[in-house]
C-alpha positions as a printed Julia matrix, in Angstrom:
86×3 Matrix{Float64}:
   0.0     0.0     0.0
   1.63    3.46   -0.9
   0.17    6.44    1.07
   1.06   10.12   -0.04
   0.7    13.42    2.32
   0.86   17.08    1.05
   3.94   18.72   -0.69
   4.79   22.0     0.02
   4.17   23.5    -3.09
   1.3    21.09   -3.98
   1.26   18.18   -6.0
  -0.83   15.88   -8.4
  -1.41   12.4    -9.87
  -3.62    9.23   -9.01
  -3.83    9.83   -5.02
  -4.89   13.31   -6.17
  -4.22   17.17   -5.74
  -5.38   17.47   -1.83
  -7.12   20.11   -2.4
 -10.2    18.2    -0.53
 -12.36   17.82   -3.58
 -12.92   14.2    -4.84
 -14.68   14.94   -7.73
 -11.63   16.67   -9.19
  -8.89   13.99   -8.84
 -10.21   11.2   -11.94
  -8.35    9.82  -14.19
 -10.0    11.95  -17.0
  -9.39   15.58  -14.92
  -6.07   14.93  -13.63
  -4.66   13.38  -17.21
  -6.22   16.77  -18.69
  -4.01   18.97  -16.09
  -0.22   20.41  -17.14
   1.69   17.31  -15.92
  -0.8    14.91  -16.05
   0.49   12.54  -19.0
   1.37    8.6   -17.96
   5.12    8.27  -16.66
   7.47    6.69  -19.38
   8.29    3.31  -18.43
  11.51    4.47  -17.91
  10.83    6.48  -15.29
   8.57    4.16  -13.37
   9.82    3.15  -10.11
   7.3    -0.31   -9.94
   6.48   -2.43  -12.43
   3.73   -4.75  -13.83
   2.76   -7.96  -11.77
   4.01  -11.1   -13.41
   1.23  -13.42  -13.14
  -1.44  -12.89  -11.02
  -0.82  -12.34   -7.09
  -0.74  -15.25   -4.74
  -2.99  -16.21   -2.41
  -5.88  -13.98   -4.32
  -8.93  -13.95   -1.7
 -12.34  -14.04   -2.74
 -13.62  -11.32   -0.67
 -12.29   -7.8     0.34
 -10.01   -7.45    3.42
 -11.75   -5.77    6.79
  -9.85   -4.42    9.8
 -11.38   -7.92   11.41
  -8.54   -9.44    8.91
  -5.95   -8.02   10.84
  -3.45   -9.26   13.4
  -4.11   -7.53   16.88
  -0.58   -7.25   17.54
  -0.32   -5.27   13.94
  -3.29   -3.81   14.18
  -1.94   -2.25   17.44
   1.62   -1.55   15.95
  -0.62    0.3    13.3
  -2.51    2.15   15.68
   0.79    3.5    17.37
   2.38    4.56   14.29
  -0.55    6.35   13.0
  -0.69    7.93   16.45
   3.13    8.81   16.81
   2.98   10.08   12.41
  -0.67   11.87   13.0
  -3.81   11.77   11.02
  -3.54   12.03    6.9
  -5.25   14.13    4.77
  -8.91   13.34    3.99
């Protein structure tokens, strides 16, 4: 999972602009902005999944899924890092 918080200056691409507005951050919109054409595969820092992934579940992960002892590292990271942008 990658997370991404605010740049000074601002910032854009697929986890959005952060300027709070959803509706403004699809792939249409942000593709139309300066800066908003697909990274040459040169450039791109992860790459295409070989195969599909392993151990594929059939249904969607829930915080019930996880670990309590991760689940509580989790908790105290978030606490010590602070809350993200929503």
């Amino acid at each position: 999972l990658l997370t991404m918080r605010p740049l000074p200056g601002g910032q854009d691409g697929h986890c959005g602009n952060f300027n709070g507005k959803a509706a403004d951050d699809t792939h249409t919109l942000i593709s139309a902005r300066p800066g908003g054409k697909r990274v040459a595969p040169s450039d791109q820092l992860l790459t295409a999944a070989q195969g599909p992934p392993q151990g594929v579940r059939e249904a969607a992960f829930t915080i019930g899924d996880c670990p309590a002892e991760m689940r509580a590292r989790a908790e105290q990271t978030c606490m010590r890092d602070g809350p993200g942008q929503s």
